[in-house]
mmCIF file with all atom_site columns, N, CA and C in Angstrom:
data_model
loop_
_atom_site.group_PDB
_atom_site.id
_atom_site.type_symbol
_atom_site.label_atom_id
_atom_site.label_alt_id
_atom_site.label_comp_id
_atom_site.label_asym_id
_atom_site.label_entity_id
_atom_site.label_seq_id
_atom_site.pdbx_PDB_ins_code
_atom_site.Cartn_x
_atom_site.Cartn_y
_atom_site.Cartn_z
_atom_site.occupancy
_atom_site.B_iso_or_equiv
_atom_site.pdbx_formal_charge
_atom_site.auth_seq_id
_atom_site.auth_comp_id
_atom_site.auth_asym_id
_atom_site.auth_atom_id
_atom_site.pdbx_PDB_model_num
ATOM 1   N N  . MET Q 1 1  ? 32.264 -14.379 24.700 1.00 38.00 ? 10 MET Q N  1
ATOM 2   C CA . MET Q 1 1  ? 30.901 -14.347 24.345 1.00 38.00 ? 10 MET Q CA 1
ATOM 3   C C  . MET Q 1 1  ? 30.763 -12.858 23.548 1.00 38.00 ? 10 MET Q C  1
ATOM 4   N N  . SER Q 1 2  ? 30.202 -13.095 22.385 1.00 48.00 ? 11 SER Q N  1
ATOM 5   C CA . SER Q 1 2  ? 29.986 -11.975 21.413 1.00 48.00 ? 11 SER Q CA 1
ATOM 6   C C  . SER Q 1 2  ? 28.854 -10.918 21.854 1.00 48.00 ? 11 SER Q C  1
ATOM 7   N N  . ASN Q 1 3  ? 28.888 -9.602  21.732 1.00 49.00 ? 12 ASN Q N  1
ATOM 8   C CA . ASN Q 1 3  ? 28.033 -8.799  21.860 1.00 49.00 ? 12 ASN Q CA 1
ATOM 9   C C  . ASN Q 1 3  ? 27.139 -8.788  20.633 1.00 49.00 ? 12 ASN Q C  1
ATOM 10  N N  . PRO Q 1 4  ? 25.829 -9.110  20.822 1.00 50.00 ? 13 PRO Q N  1
ATOM 11  C CA . PRO Q 1 4  ? 24.731 -9.172  19.697 1.00 50.00 ? 13 PRO Q CA 1
ATOM 12  C C  . PRO Q 1 4  ? 24.532 -7.679  19.080 1.00 50.00 ? 13 PRO Q C  1
ATOM 13  N N  . ALA Q 1 5  ? 24.733 -6.602  19.871 1.00 50.00 ? 14 ALA Q N  1
ATOM 14  C CA . ALA Q 1 5  ? 24.514 -5.184  19.352 1.00 50.00 ? 14 ALA Q CA 1
ATOM 15  C C  . ALA Q 1 5  ? 25.790 -4.359  19.027 1.00 50.00 ? 14 ALA Q C  1
ATOM 16  N N  . LEU Q 1 6  ? 26.177 -5.007  17.946 1.00 50.00 ? 15 LEU Q N  1
ATOM 17  C CA . LEU Q 1 6  ? 27.449 -4.358  17.309 1.00 50.00 ? 15 LEU Q CA 1
ATOM 18  C C  . LEU Q 1 6  ? 27.249 -2.754  16.776 1.00 50.00 ? 15 LEU Q C  1
ATOM 19  N N  . LYS Q 1 7  ? 28.243 -2.063  16.814 1.00 54.00 ? 16 LYS Q N  1
ATOM 20  C CA . LYS Q 1 7  ? 28.182 -0.570  16.448 1.00 54.00 ? 16 LYS Q CA 1
ATOM 21  C C  . LYS Q 1 7  ? 29.182 -0.276  15.341 1.00 54.00 ? 16 LYS Q C  1
ATOM 22  N N  . GLY Q 1 8  ? 28.727 0.642   14.570 1.00 51.00 ? 17 GLY Q N  1
ATOM 23  C CA . GLY Q 1 8  ? 29.748 1.437   13.458 1.00 51.00 ? 17 GLY Q CA 1
ATOM 24  C C  . GLY Q 1 8  ? 30.782 0.685   13.086 1.00 51.00 ? 17 GLY Q C  1
ATOM 25  N N  . ASP Q 1 9  ? 32.060 0.722   13.652 1.00 56.00 ? 18 ASP Q N  1
ATOM 26  C CA . ASP Q 1 9  ? 33.295 0.317   13.397 1.00 56.00 ? 18 ASP Q CA 1
ATOM 27  C C  . ASP Q 1 9  ? 33.390 -1.261  13.163 1.00 56.00 ? 18 ASP Q C  1
ATOM 28  N N  . GLU Q 1 10 ? 32.630 -1.790  14.313 1.00 59.00 ? 19 GLU Q N  1
ATOM 29  C CA . GLU Q 1 10 ? 32.640 -3.328  14.346 1.00 59.00 ? 19 GLU Q CA 1
ATOM 30  C C  . GLU Q 1 10 ? 31.885 -3.975  13.156 1.00 59.00 ? 19 GLU Q C  1
ATOM 31  N N  . ILE Q 1 11 ? 30.637 -3.214  12.997 1.00 54.00 ? 20 ILE Q N  1
ATOM 32  C CA . ILE Q 1 11 ? 29.907 -3.724  11.777 1.00 54.00 ? 20 ILE Q CA 1
ATOM 33  C C  . ILE Q 1 11 ? 30.776 -3.831  10.685 1.00 54.00 ? 20 ILE Q C  1
ATOM 34  N N  . ALA Q 1 12 ? 31.339 -2.555  10.265 1.00 56.00 ? 21 ALA Q N  1
ATOM 35  C CA . ALA Q 1 12 ? 32.037 -2.381  9.056  1.00 56.00 ? 21 ALA Q CA 1
ATOM 36  C C  . ALA Q 1 12 ? 33.433 -3.431  9.088  1.00 56.00 ? 21 ALA Q C  1
ATOM 37  N N  . HIS Q 1 13 ? 33.880 -3.809  10.229 1.00 59.00 ? 22 HIS Q N  1
ATOM 38  C CA . HIS Q 1 13 ? 35.013 -4.767  10.357 1.00 59.00 ? 22 HIS Q CA 1
ATOM 39  C C  . HIS Q 1 13 ? 34.645 -6.078  10.061 1.00 59.00 ? 22 HIS Q C  1
ATOM 40  N N  . GLN Q 1 14 ? 33.272 -6.506  10.386 1.00 59.00 ? 23 GLN Q N  1
ATOM 41  C CA . GLN Q 1 14 ? 32.620 -7.820  9.941  1.00 59.00 ? 23 GLN Q CA 1
ATOM 42  C C  . GLN Q 1 14 ? 32.411 -7.966  8.621  1.00 59.00 ? 23 GLN Q C  1
ATOM 43  N N  . ILE Q 1 15 ? 32.066 -6.657  8.076  1.00 60.00 ? 24 ILE Q N  1
ATOM 44  C CA . ILE Q 1 15 ? 31.498 -6.875  6.770  1.00 60.00 ? 24 ILE Q CA 1
ATOM 45  C C  . ILE Q 1 15 ? 32.784 -6.973  5.676  1.00 60.00 ? 24 ILE Q C  1
ATOM 46  N N  . GLU Q 1 16 ? 33.897 -6.336  6.107  1.00 60.00 ? 25 GLU Q N  1
ATOM 47  C CA . GLU Q 1 16 ? 35.063 -6.420  5.478  1.00 60.00 ? 25 GLU Q CA 1
ATOM 48  C C  . GLU Q 1 16 ? 35.568 -8.069  5.342  1.00 60.00 ? 25 GLU Q C  1
ATOM 49  N N  . ASN Q 1 17 ? 35.428 -8.311  6.413  1.00 67.00 ? 26 ASN Q N  1
ATOM 50  C CA . ASN Q 1 17 ? 36.074 -9.846  6.819  1.00 67.00 ? 26 ASN Q CA 1
ATOM 51  C C  . ASN Q 1 17 ? 34.968 -10.915 6.452  1.00 67.00 ? 26 ASN Q C  1
ATOM 52  N N  . LYS Q 1 18 ? 33.794 -10.855 6.214  1.00 66.00 ? 27 LYS Q N  1
ATOM 53  C CA . LYS Q 1 18 ? 32.958 -11.714 5.488  1.00 66.00 ? 27 LYS Q CA 1
ATOM 54  C C  . LYS Q 1 18 ? 32.099 -11.140 4.545  1.00 66.00 ? 27 LYS Q C  1
ATOM 55  N N  . PRO Q 1 19 ? 32.350 -10.813 3.432  1.00 66.00 ? 28 PRO Q N  1
ATOM 56  C CA . PRO Q 1 19 ? 31.346 -10.069 2.794  1.00 66.00 ? 28 PRO Q CA 1
ATOM 57  C C  . PRO Q 1 19 ? 30.228 -10.846 2.234  1.00 66.00 ? 28 PRO Q C  1
ATOM 58  N N  . ASN Q 1 20 ? 30.307 -12.121 2.324  1.00 74.00 ? 29 ASN Q N  1
ATOM 59  C CA . ASN Q 1 20 ? 29.024 -12.599 1.871  1.00 74.00 ? 29 ASN Q CA 1
ATOM 60  C C  . ASN Q 1 20 ? 28.381 -13.418 3.215  1.00 74.00 ? 29 ASN Q C  1
ATOM 61  N N  . GLY Q 1 21 ? 28.654 -12.944 4.243  1.00 88.00 ? 30 GLY Q N  1
ATOM 62  C CA . GLY Q 1 21 ? 28.019 -13.493 5.458  1.00 88.00 ? 30 GLY Q CA 1
ATOM 63  C C  . GLY Q 1 21 ? 26.786 -12.706 5.778  1.00 88.00 ? 30 GLY Q C  1
ATOM 64  N N  . TYR Q 1 22 ? 26.074 -13.203 6.618  1.00 92.00 ? 31 TYR Q N  1
ATOM 65  C CA . TYR Q 1 22 ? 24.620 -12.752 6.963  1.00 92.00 ? 31 TYR Q CA 1
ATOM 66  C C  . TYR Q 1 22 ? 24.576 -11.217 7.077  1.00 92.00 ? 31 TYR Q C  1
ATOM 67  N N  . LEU Q 1 23 ? 25.489 -10.640 8.113  1.00 91.00 ? 32 LEU Q N  1
ATOM 68  C CA . LEU Q 1 23 ? 25.622 -9.540  8.405  1.00 91.00 ? 32 LEU Q CA 1
ATOM 69  C C  . LEU Q 1 23 ? 25.748 -8.346  7.084  1.00 91.00 ? 32 LEU Q C  1
ATOM 70  N N  . ALA Q 1 24 ? 26.723 -8.829  6.467  1.00 91.00 ? 33 ALA Q N  1
ATOM 71  C CA . ALA Q 1 24 ? 27.048 -8.239  5.259  1.00 91.00 ? 33 ALA Q CA 1
ATOM 72  C C  . ALA Q 1 24 ? 25.959 -8.096  4.351  1.00 91.00 ? 33 ALA Q C  1
ATOM 73  N N  . LEU Q 1 25 ? 25.162 -9.226  4.026  1.00 93.00 ? 34 LEU Q N  1
ATOM 74  C CA . LEU Q 1 25 ? 23.990 -9.086  3.234  1.00 93.00 ? 34 LEU Q CA 1
ATOM 75  C C  . LEU Q 1 25 ? 22.817 -8.515  3.690  1.00 93.00 ? 34 LEU Q C  1
ATOM 76  N N  . ALA Q 1 26 ? 22.901 -8.503  5.086  1.00 95.00 ? 35 ALA Q N  1
ATOM 77  C CA . ALA Q 1 26 ? 21.543 -7.777  5.559  1.00 95.00 ? 35 ALA Q CA 1
ATOM 78  C C  . ALA Q 1 26 ? 21.876 -6.502  5.568  1.00 95.00 ? 35 ALA Q C  1
ATOM 79  N N  . THR Q 1 27 ? 22.832 -5.854  6.049  1.00 93.00 ? 36 THR Q N  1
ATOM 80  C CA . THR Q 1 27 ? 23.481 -4.626  5.931  1.00 93.00 ? 36 THR Q CA 1
ATOM 81  C C  . THR Q 1 27 ? 22.983 -3.800  4.664  1.00 93.00 ? 36 THR Q C  1
ATOM 82  N N  . ARG Q 1 28 ? 23.651 -4.577  3.703  1.00 93.00 ? 37 ARG Q N  1
ATOM 83  C CA . ARG Q 1 28 ? 23.466 -3.845  2.225  1.00 93.00 ? 37 ARG Q CA 1
ATOM 84  C C  . ARG Q 1 28 ? 21.951 -4.021  1.746  1.00 93.00 ? 37 ARG Q C  1
ATOM 85  N N  . ALA Q 1 29 ? 21.265 -5.105  2.216  1.00 94.00 ? 38 ALA Q N  1
ATOM 86  C CA . ALA Q 1 29 ? 19.904 -5.262  1.878  1.00 94.00 ? 38 ALA Q CA 1
ATOM 87  C C  . ALA Q 1 29 ? 19.114 -4.121  2.475  1.00 94.00 ? 38 ALA Q C  1
ATOM 88  N N  . ALA Q 1 30 ? 19.466 -4.000  3.785  1.00 95.00 ? 39 ALA Q N  1
ATOM 89  C CA . ALA Q 1 30 ? 18.652 -2.743  4.589  1.00 95.00 ? 39 ALA Q CA 1
ATOM 90  C C  . ALA Q 1 30 ? 18.796 -1.410  3.971  1.00 95.00 ? 39 ALA Q C  1
ATOM 91  N N  . GLU Q 1 31 ? 20.067 -1.286  3.397  1.00 93.00 ? 40 GLU Q N  1
ATOM 92  C CA . GLU Q 1 31 ? 20.360 -0.021  2.801  1.00 93.00 ? 40 GLU Q CA 1
ATOM 93  C C  . GLU Q 1 31 ? 19.424 0.309   1.373  1.00 93.00 ? 40 GLU Q C  1
ATOM 94  N N  . LEU Q 1 32 ? 19.399 -0.867  0.813  1.00 93.00 ? 41 LEU Q N  1
ATOM 95  C CA . LEU Q 1 32 ? 18.721 -0.838  -0.590 1.00 93.00 ? 41 LEU Q CA 1
ATOM 96  C C  . LEU Q 1 32 ? 17.168 -0.690  -0.124 1.00 93.00 ? 41 LEU Q C  1
ATOM 97  N N  . GLU Q 1 33 ? 16.710 -1.143  1.146  1.00 95.00 ? 42 GLU Q N  1
ATOM 98  C CA . GLU Q 1 33 ? 15.295 -0.911  1.276  1.00 95.00 ? 42 GLU Q CA 1
ATOM 99  C C  . GLU Q 1 33 ? 15.041 0.452   1.463  1.00 95.00 ? 42 GLU Q C  1
ATOM 100 N N  . ARG Q 1 34 ? 16.142 1.236   2.402  1.00 95.00 ? 43 ARG Q N  1
ATOM 101 C CA . ARG Q 1 34 ? 16.057 2.679   2.545  1.00 95.00 ? 43 ARG Q CA 1
ATOM 102 C C  . ARG Q 1 34 ? 15.755 3.315   1.477  1.00 95.00 ? 43 ARG Q C  1
ATOM 103 N N  . GLU Q 1 35 ? 16.486 2.908   0.264  1.00 94.00 ? 44 GLU Q N  1
ATOM 104 C CA . GLU Q 1 35 ? 16.626 3.531   -0.945 1.00 94.00 ? 44 GLU Q CA 1
ATOM 105 C C  . GLU Q 1 35 ? 15.342 3.343   -1.861 1.00 94.00 ? 44 GLU Q C  1
ATOM 106 N N  . GLY Q 1 36 ? 14.485 2.528   -1.535 1.00 94.00 ? 45 GLY Q N  1
ATOM 107 C CA . GLY Q 1 36 ? 13.344 2.268   -2.087 1.00 94.00 ? 45 GLY Q CA 1
ATOM 108 C C  . GLY Q 1 36 ? 13.585 1.056   -3.344 1.00 94.00 ? 45 GLY Q C  1
ATOM 109 N N  . ARG Q 1 37 ? 14.710 0.478   -3.245 1.00 94.00 ? 46 ARG Q N  1
ATOM 110 C CA . ARG Q 1 37 ? 15.131 -0.329  -4.323 1.00 94.00 ? 46 ARG Q CA 1
ATOM 111 C C  . ARG Q 1 37 ? 14.876 -1.860  -3.780 1.00 94.00 ? 46 ARG Q C  1
ATOM 112 N N  . TYR Q 1 38 ? 13.681 -2.249  -3.816 1.00 95.00 ? 47 TYR Q N  1
ATOM 113 C CA . TYR Q 1 38 ? 13.220 -3.268  -3.302 1.00 95.00 ? 47 TYR Q CA 1
ATOM 114 C C  . TYR Q 1 38 ? 13.617 -4.698  -3.954 1.00 95.00 ? 47 TYR Q C  1
ATOM 115 N N  . ILE Q 1 39 ? 13.570 -4.421  -5.432 1.00 94.00 ? 48 ILE Q N  1
ATOM 116 C CA . ILE Q 1 39 ? 14.024 -5.774  -6.240 1.00 94.00 ? 48 ILE Q CA 1
ATOM 117 C C  . ILE Q 1 39 ? 15.588 -6.130  -5.871 1.00 94.00 ? 48 ILE Q C  1
ATOM 118 N N  . ALA Q 1 40 ? 16.157 -5.168  -5.714 1.00 93.00 ? 49 ALA Q N  1
ATOM 119 C CA . ALA Q 1 40 ? 17.666 -5.536  -5.275 1.00 93.00 ? 49 ALA Q CA 1
ATOM 120 C C  . ALA Q 1 40 ? 17.672 -6.049  -4.031 1.00 93.00 ? 49 ALA Q C  1
ATOM 121 N N  . ALA Q 1 41 ? 16.886 -5.244  -2.997 1.00 94.00 ? 50 ALA Q N  1
ATOM 122 C CA . ALA Q 1 41 ? 17.010 -5.851  -1.607 1.00 94.00 ? 50 ALA Q CA 1
ATOM 123 C C  . ALA Q 1 41 ? 16.511 -7.454  -1.532 1.00 94.00 ? 50 ALA Q C  1
ATOM 124 N N  . LEU Q 1 42 ? 15.434 -7.715  -2.362 1.00 95.00 ? 51 LEU Q N  1
ATOM 125 C CA . LEU Q 1 42 ? 14.854 -8.967  -2.265 1.00 95.00 ? 51 LEU Q CA 1
ATOM 126 C C  . LEU Q 1 42 ? 15.794 -9.950  -2.372 1.00 95.00 ? 51 LEU Q C  1
ATOM 127 N N  . ASP Q 1 43 ? 16.595 -9.723  -3.483 1.00 94.00 ? 52 ASP Q N  1
ATOM 128 C CA . ASP Q 1 43 ? 17.745 -10.712 -3.664 1.00 94.00 ? 52 ASP Q CA 1
ATOM 129 C C  . ASP Q 1 43 ? 18.773 -11.089 -2.776 1.00 94.00 ? 52 ASP Q C  1
ATOM 130 N N  . LEU Q 1 44 ? 19.214 -9.913  -2.113 1.00 93.00 ? 53 LEU Q N  1
ATOM 131 C CA . LEU Q 1 44 ? 19.945 -9.752  -0.963 1.00 93.00 ? 53 LEU Q CA 1
ATOM 132 C C  . LEU Q 1 44 ? 19.589 -10.540 0.270  1.00 93.00 ? 53 LEU Q C  1
ATOM 133 N N  . TRP Q 1 45 ? 18.226 -10.370 0.515  1.00 95.00 ? 54 TRP Q N  1
ATOM 134 C CA . TRP Q 1 45 ? 17.442 -10.911 1.755  1.00 95.00 ? 54 TRP Q CA 1
ATOM 135 C C  . TRP Q 1 45 ? 17.319 -12.318 1.469  1.00 95.00 ? 54 TRP Q C  1
ATOM 136 N N  . LYS Q 1 46 ? 17.025 -12.820 0.355  1.00 95.00 ? 55 LYS Q N  1
ATOM 137 C CA . LYS Q 1 46 ? 17.081 -14.075 0.096  1.00 95.00 ? 55 LYS Q CA 1
ATOM 138 C C  . LYS Q 1 46 ? 18.312 -14.683 0.436  1.00 95.00 ? 55 LYS Q C  1
ATOM 139 N N  . ALA Q 1 47 ? 19.674 -14.223 -0.234 1.00 93.00 ? 56 ALA Q N  1
ATOM 140 C CA . ALA Q 1 47 ? 20.914 -14.730 -0.012 1.00 93.00 ? 56 ALA Q CA 1
ATOM 141 C C  . ALA Q 1 47 ? 21.109 -14.837 1.534  1.00 93.00 ? 56 ALA Q C  1
ATOM 142 N N  . ALA Q 1 48 ? 20.920 -13.613 2.287  1.00 94.00 ? 57 ALA Q N  1
ATOM 143 C CA . ALA Q 1 48 ? 21.035 -13.660 3.563  1.00 94.00 ? 57 ALA Q CA 1
ATOM 144 C C  . ALA Q 1 48 ? 20.274 -14.761 4.595  1.00 94.00 ? 57 ALA Q C  1
ATOM 145 N N  . TRP Q 1 49 ? 19.096 -15.095 4.001  1.00 95.00 ? 58 TRP Q N  1
ATOM 146 C CA . TRP Q 1 49 ? 18.152 -16.068 4.538  1.00 95.00 ? 58 TRP Q CA 1
ATOM 147 C C  . TRP Q 1 49 ? 18.872 -17.428 4.464  1.00 95.00 ? 58 TRP Q C  1
ATOM 148 N N  . LYS Q 1 50 ? 19.412 -17.750 3.399  1.00 93.00 ? 59 LYS Q N  1
ATOM 149 C CA . LYS Q 1 50 ? 20.304 -18.810 2.845  1.00 93.00 ? 59 LYS Q CA 1
ATOM 150 C C  . LYS Q 1 50 ? 21.376 -19.066 3.968  1.00 93.00 ? 59 LYS Q C  1
ATOM 151 N N  . VAL Q 1 51 ? 22.268 -18.005 4.140  1.00 93.00 ? 60 VAL Q N  1
ATOM 152 C CA . VAL Q 1 51 ? 23.487 -18.201 4.783  1.00 93.00 ? 60 VAL Q CA 1
ATOM 153 C C  . VAL Q 1 51 ? 23.235 -17.864 6.406  1.00 93.00 ? 60 VAL Q C  1
ATOM 154 N N  . ALA Q 1 52 ? 22.196 -17.431 6.958  1.00 93.00 ? 61 ALA Q N  1
ATOM 155 C CA . ALA Q 1 52 ? 21.984 -17.376 8.214  1.00 93.00 ? 61 ALA Q CA 1
ATOM 156 C C  . ALA Q 1 52 ? 22.096 -18.371 8.962  1.00 93.00 ? 61 ALA Q C  1
ATOM 157 N N  . LYS Q 1 53 ? 22.741 -18.455 10.369 1.00 92.00 ? 62 LYS Q N  1
ATOM 158 C CA . LYS Q 1 53 ? 23.138 -19.582 10.863 1.00 92.00 ? 62 LYS Q CA 1
ATOM 159 C C  . LYS Q 1 53 ? 22.289 -19.619 12.023 1.00 92.00 ? 62 LYS Q C  1
ATOM 160 N N  . ASN Q 1 54 ? 21.578 -18.790 12.472 1.00 93.00 ? 63 ASN Q N  1
ATOM 161 C CA . ASN Q 1 54 ? 20.674 -18.752 13.752 1.00 93.00 ? 63 ASN Q CA 1
ATOM 162 C C  . ASN Q 1 54 ? 19.242 -18.722 13.155 1.00 93.00 ? 63 ASN Q C  1
ATOM 163 N N  . ALA Q 1 55 ? 18.233 -19.299 14.012 1.00 95.00 ? 64 ALA Q N  1
ATOM 164 C CA . ALA Q 1 55 ? 16.722 -19.354 13.602 1.00 95.00 ? 64 ALA Q CA 1
ATOM 165 C C  . ALA Q 1 55 ? 16.161 -17.661 13.746 1.00 95.00 ? 64 ALA Q C  1
ATOM 166 N N  . LEU Q 1 56 ? 16.854 -16.779 14.637 1.00 96.00 ? 65 LEU Q N  1
ATOM 167 C CA . LEU Q 1 56 ? 16.259 -15.508 14.530 1.00 96.00 ? 65 LEU Q CA 1
ATOM 168 C C  . LEU Q 1 56 ? 16.633 -14.820 13.327 1.00 96.00 ? 65 LEU Q C  1
ATOM 169 N N  . ASN Q 1 57 ? 17.866 -14.943 12.970 1.00 95.00 ? 66 ASN Q N  1
ATOM 170 C CA . ASN Q 1 57 ? 18.174 -14.049 11.542 1.00 95.00 ? 66 ASN Q CA 1
ATOM 171 C C  . ASN Q 1 57 ? 17.281 -14.817 10.312 1.00 95.00 ? 66 ASN Q C  1
ATOM 172 N N  . ARG Q 1 58 ? 17.352 -15.951 10.261 1.00 96.00 ? 67 ARG Q N  1
ATOM 173 C CA . ARG Q 1 58 ? 16.596 -16.659 9.294  1.00 96.00 ? 67 ARG Q CA 1
ATOM 174 C C  . ARG Q 1 58 ? 15.144 -16.010 9.378  1.00 96.00 ? 67 ARG Q C  1
ATOM 175 N N  . GLU Q 1 59 ? 14.541 -15.971 10.382 1.00 97.00 ? 68 GLU Q N  1
ATOM 176 C CA . GLU Q 1 59 ? 13.047 -15.481 10.588 1.00 97.00 ? 68 GLU Q CA 1
ATOM 177 C C  . GLU Q 1 59 ? 13.015 -13.925 10.176 1.00 97.00 ? 68 GLU Q C  1
ATOM 178 N N  . TRP Q 1 60 ? 14.089 -13.107 10.530 1.00 97.00 ? 69 TRP Q N  1
ATOM 179 C CA . TRP Q 1 60 ? 14.154 -11.814 10.304 1.00 97.00 ? 69 TRP Q CA 1
ATOM 180 C C  . TRP Q 1 60 ? 14.183 -11.636 8.922  1.00 97.00 ? 69 TRP Q C  1
ATOM 181 N N  . ALA Q 1 61 ? 15.162 -12.394 8.064  1.00 97.00 ? 70 ALA Q N  1
ATOM 182 C CA . ALA Q 1 61 ? 15.312 -12.352 6.659  1.00 97.00 ? 70 ALA Q CA 1
ATOM 183 C C  . ALA Q 1 61 ? 14.255 -12.806 5.801  1.00 97.00 ? 70 ALA Q C  1
ATOM 184 N N  . LYS Q 1 62 ? 13.553 -13.656 6.476  1.00 97.00 ? 71 LYS Q N  1
ATOM 185 C CA . LYS Q 1 62 ? 12.404 -14.370 5.943  1.00 97.00 ? 71 LYS Q CA 1
ATOM 186 C C  . LYS Q 1 62 ? 11.217 -13.228 5.952  1.00 97.00 ? 71 LYS Q C  1
ATOM 187 N N  . GLY Q 1 63 ? 11.161 -12.450 7.001  1.00 97.00 ? 72 GLY Q N  1
ATOM 188 C CA . GLY Q 1 63 ? 10.102 -11.396 7.080  1.00 97.00 ? 72 GLY Q CA 1
ATOM 189 C C  . GLY Q 1 63 ? 10.507 -10.050 6.098  1.00 97.00 ? 72 GLY Q C  1
ATOM 190 N N  . ARG Q 1 64 ? 11.562 -9.981  5.767  1.00 97.00 ? 73 ARG Q N  1
ATOM 191 C CA . ARG Q 1 64 ? 11.922 -8.835  4.912  1.00 97.00 ? 73 ARG Q CA 1
ATOM 192 C C  . ARG Q 1 64 ? 11.956 -9.329  3.754  1.00 97.00 ? 73 ARG Q C  1
ATOM 193 N N  . VAL Q 1 65 ? 12.209 -10.506 3.305  1.00 97.00 ? 74 VAL Q N  1
ATOM 194 C CA . VAL Q 1 65 ? 11.682 -10.977 1.778  1.00 97.00 ? 74 VAL Q CA 1
ATOM 195 C C  . VAL Q 1 65 ? 10.244 -10.793 1.675  1.00 97.00 ? 74 VAL Q C  1
ATOM 196 N N  . ASN Q 1 66 ? 9.254  -11.294 2.758  1.00 97.00 ? 75 ASN Q N  1
ATOM 197 C CA . ASN Q 1 66 ? 8.031  -10.927 2.382  1.00 97.00 ? 75 ASN Q CA 1
ATOM 198 C C  . ASN Q 1 66 ? 7.719  -9.496  2.111  1.00 97.00 ? 75 ASN Q C  1
ATOM 199 N N  . LEU Q 1 67 ? 8.089  -8.718  3.120  1.00 96.00 ? 76 LEU Q N  1
ATOM 200 C CA . LEU Q 1 67 ? 8.054  -7.214  2.733  1.00 96.00 ? 76 LEU Q CA 1
ATOM 201 C C  . LEU Q 1 67 ? 8.395  -6.527  1.839  1.00 96.00 ? 76 LEU Q C  1
ATOM 202 N N  . CYS Q 1 68 ? 9.677  -7.067  0.981  1.00 96.00 ? 77 CYS Q N  1
ATOM 203 C CA . CYS Q 1 68 ? 10.059 -6.710  -0.237 1.00 96.00 ? 77 CYS Q CA 1
ATOM 204 C C  . CYS Q 1 68 ? 8.954  -7.016  -1.374 1.00 96.00 ? 77 CYS Q C  1
ATOM 205 N N  . CYS Q 1 69 ? 8.591  -8.306  -1.176 1.00 96.00 ? 78 CYS Q N  1
ATOM 206 C CA . CYS Q 1 69 ? 7.663  -8.806  -2.201 1.00 96.00 ? 78 CYS Q CA 1
ATOM 207 C C  . CYS Q 1 69 ? 6.317  -7.864  -2.227 1.00 96.00 ? 78 CYS Q C  1
ATOM 208 N N  . THR Q 1 70 ? 5.836  -7.613  -0.921 1.00 96.00 ? 79 THR Q N  1
ATOM 209 C CA . THR Q 1 70 ? 4.511  -6.547  -0.748 1.00 96.00 ? 79 THR Q CA 1
ATOM 210 C C  . THR Q 1 70 ? 5.029  -5.340  -1.547 1.00 96.00 ? 79 THR Q C  1
ATOM 211 N N  . CYS Q 1 71 ? 6.239  -4.742  -1.236 1.00 95.00 ? 80 CYS Q N  1
ATOM 212 C CA . CYS Q 1 71 ? 6.302  -3.393  -1.752 1.00 95.00 ? 80 CYS Q CA 1
ATOM 213 C C  . CYS Q 1 71 ? 6.636  -3.449  -3.084 1.00 95.00 ? 80 CYS Q C  1
ATOM 214 N N  . ILE Q 1 72 ? 7.422  -4.480  -3.743 1.00 94.00 ? 81 ILE Q N  1
ATOM 215 C CA . ILE Q 1 72 ? 7.389  -4.631  -5.159 1.00 94.00 ? 81 ILE Q CA 1
ATOM 216 C C  . ILE Q 1 72 ? 6.024  -4.681  -5.849 1.00 94.00 ? 81 ILE Q C  1
ATOM 217 N N  . HIS Q 1 73 ? 5.051  -5.455  -5.240 1.00 94.00 ? 82 HIS Q N  1
ATOM 218 C CA . HIS Q 1 73 ? 3.840  -5.588  -5.722 1.00 94.00 ? 82 HIS Q CA 1
ATOM 219 C C  . HIS Q 1 73 ? 3.146  -4.311  -5.670 1.00 94.00 ? 82 HIS Q C  1
ATOM 220 N N  . ARG Q 1 74 ? 3.185  -3.497  -4.485 1.00 93.00 ? 83 ARG Q N  1
ATOM 221 C CA . ARG Q 1 74 ? 2.452  -2.074  -4.512 1.00 93.00 ? 83 ARG Q CA 1
ATOM 222 C C  . ARG Q 1 74 ? 2.932  -1.184  -5.196 1.00 93.00 ? 83 ARG Q C  1
ATOM 223 N N  . PHE Q 1 75 ? 4.461  -0.945  -5.339 1.00 88.00 ? 84 PHE Q N  1
ATOM 224 C CA . PHE Q 1 75 ? 5.036  0.282   -5.831 1.00 88.00 ? 84 PHE Q CA 1
ATOM 225 C C  . PHE Q 1 75 ? 5.663  -0.112  -7.162 1.00 88.00 ? 84 PHE Q C  1
ATOM 226 N N  . GLY Q 1 76 ? 5.981  -1.502  -7.254 1.00 81.00 ? 85 GLY Q N  1
ATOM 227 C CA . GLY Q 1 76 ? 6.622  -2.055  -8.603 1.00 81.00 ? 85 GLY Q CA 1
ATOM 228 C C  . GLY Q 1 76 ? 8.088  -1.552  -8.750 1.00 81.00 ? 85 GLY Q C  1
ATOM 229 N N  . LYS Q 1 77 ? 8.792  -1.445  -7.481 1.00 66.00 ? 86 LYS Q N  1
ATOM 230 C CA . LYS Q 1 77 ? 10.015 -1.053  -7.534 1.00 66.00 ? 86 LYS Q CA 1
ATOM 231 C C  . LYS Q 1 77 ? 11.173 -2.164  -7.210 1.00 66.00 ? 86 LYS Q C  1
#
């Protein structure tokens, strides 16, 4: 059984092994959001939404897509 709360090196290891997987896409999208780059984050969240294998991750990605759309509309980034 895998631990749902991955830490530092474990996350980096999973990203290296599956660069197009949900975790890699979501991690990079979150980084872009923190930088205020919502247009780029939006594209990655959409990709993460498509590759997500469970409903919780799909719902999370969908929510982030909606948030990015709102931020783009309000801030134009």
